[in-house]
Coordinates of C-alpha atoms in Angstrom, one line a residue:
M42 CA -11.1 2.3 -0.9
V43 CA -7.6 2.3 0.5
T44 CA -6.6 4.5 3.5
L45 CA -3.6 5.6 5.1
T46 CA -3.3 6.4 8.8
Q47 CA -1.8 9.8 9.8
A48 CA 1.3 8.0 10.8
A49 CA 1.8 6.2 7.4
A50 CA 1.0 9.5 5.4
T51 CA 3.6 11.6 7.6
E52 CA 6.3 8.9 7.0
I53 CA 5.4 8.7 3.1
R54 CA 5.8 12.5 2.9
K55 CA 9.1 12.3 4.7
I56 CA 10.4 9.7 2.4
I57 CA 9.3 11.7 -0.8
E58 CA 11.0 14.8 0.5
E59 CA 14.2 13.1 1.7
N60 CA 14.4 11.5 -1.9
K61 CA 13.4 14.8 -3.7
L62 CA 10.6 13.0 -5.6
P63 CA 8.1 15.1 -7.6
K64 CA 5.3 16.7 -5.4
D65 CA 2.6 14.7 -7.2
T66 CA 4.3 11.5 -6.3
G67 CA 2.0 8.7 -4.7
L68 CA 2.0 5.1 -3.7
R69 CA 1.8 2.2 -6.2
L70 CA 0.4 -0.8 -4.2
G71 CA -0.1 -4.3 -5.4
V72 CA 0.3 -8.0 -4.5
K73 CA 2.4 -10.8 -6.2
G74 CA 2.7 -14.5 -5.5
G75 CA 5.4 -15.4 -3.0
G76 CA 6.2 -14.9 0.6
C77 CA 5.6 -17.5 3.4
A78 CA 1.8 -16.9 3.4
G79 CA 1.2 -17.1 -0.5
Y80 CA 1.1 -13.4 -1.5
T81 CA 3.4 -10.6 -1.0
Y82 CA 2.5 -6.8 -0.8
T83 CA 4.2 -4.6 -3.3
F84 CA 4.9 -1.0 -2.3
D85 CA 6.5 1.7 -4.4
F86 CA 6.4 5.2 -5.4
S87 CA 4.8 6.6 -8.7
N88 CA 3.3 9.7 -10.1
T89 CA 1.6 7.9 -13.1
H90 CA -1.2 5.6 -13.5
D91 CA -2.9 4.0 -16.5
E92 CA -6.5 3.6 -17.5
F93 CA -6.8 0.2 -15.7
D94 CA -5.7 1.3 -12.3
K95 CA -7.9 1.9 -9.4
C96 CA -7.1 5.4 -8.1
F97 CA -7.5 6.7 -4.5
E98 CA -6.4 9.5 -2.4
S99 CA -5.8 9.4 1.4
H100 CA -4.4 12.3 3.4
N101 CA -3.6 14.0 0.0
I102 CA -1.4 11.2 -1.2
P103 CA -2.4 9.6 -4.4
I104 CA -2.7 5.8 -4.3
F105 CA -2.7 3.5 -7.5
I106 CA -3.4 0.0 -7.6
D107 CA -3.8 -2.4 -10.6
R108 CA -7.1 -4.0 -11.0
K109 CA -6.0 -7.6 -10.4
S110 CA -4.2 -6.6 -7.1
Y111 CA -7.1 -4.5 -6.0
I112 CA -9.5 -7.6 -5.2
Y113 CA -6.7 -8.7 -2.7
I114 CA -6.3 -5.5 -1.0
K115 CA -9.6 -3.5 -1.3
D116 CA -10.4 -1.7 2.0
I117 CA -6.8 -2.1 3.3
E118 CA -5.5 0.4 5.8
I119 CA -1.7 1.1 5.8
D120 CA -0.1 2.3 9.0
F121 CA 3.4 3.0 10.1
A122 CA 4.6 1.8 13.5
Q123 CA 7.8 2.8 15.2
S124 CA 9.0 1.4 18.5
L125 CA 12.0 -0.1 20.1
M126 CA 11.0 -3.5 18.7
E127 CA 9.9 -2.5 15.2
R128 CA 9.8 0.2 12.6
G129 CA 7.9 -0.1 9.3
F130 CA 4.7 0.0 7.4
K131 CA 1.9 -2.4 8.6
F132 CA -0.9 -3.6 6.3
N133 CA -4.2 -4.0 7.9
N134 CA -6.0 -6.1 5.3
P135 CA -9.6 -7.3 5.9
N136 CA -9.2 -9.6 2.8
A137 CA -6.5 -11.7 4.4
N138 CA -7.3 -15.1 5.8
A139 CA -3.8 -15.4 7.5
A140 CA -0.6 -13.4 7.5
C141 CA 3.0 -14.3 8.2
G142 CA 4.7 -13.3 11.3
C143 CA 6.5 -10.3 9.7
G144 CA 3.3 -8.8 8.2
T145 CA 4.6 -8.7 4.6
S146 CA 2.8 -11.6 3.1
F147 CA -0.7 -13.0 3.4
S148 CA -3.0 -15.6 2.2
P149 CA -6.4 -14.2 0.9
K150 CA -9.9 -15.2 2.1
N151 CA -11.0 -15.9 -1.5
A152 CA -8.0 -16.7 -3.4
L153 CA -8.5 -16.8 -7.3
T154 CA -7.0 -19.9 -8.8

């Protein structure tokens, strides 16, 4: 399961509207090697998925994750923070052993090698 906080869902809807994306647009989440902690989150918009994707919905926003990435980000919560010091999406990943200071990369608890 993948969940969005209300703040994240509100920001995602705002971005979809501002960019005039189709109403059925959702999130495509994933991971790739890189970043200062080993793996980097990928985050994009999509309104299509294939038979191998894991598909979820949170706050009426579709979420698509490829199966290889899913093992690293299952049960993740995505939040959106906005303050004087920071603005952006935050990934609360229970599968992360460590994360970099900026929060965009992580090392998984059980890395597959």
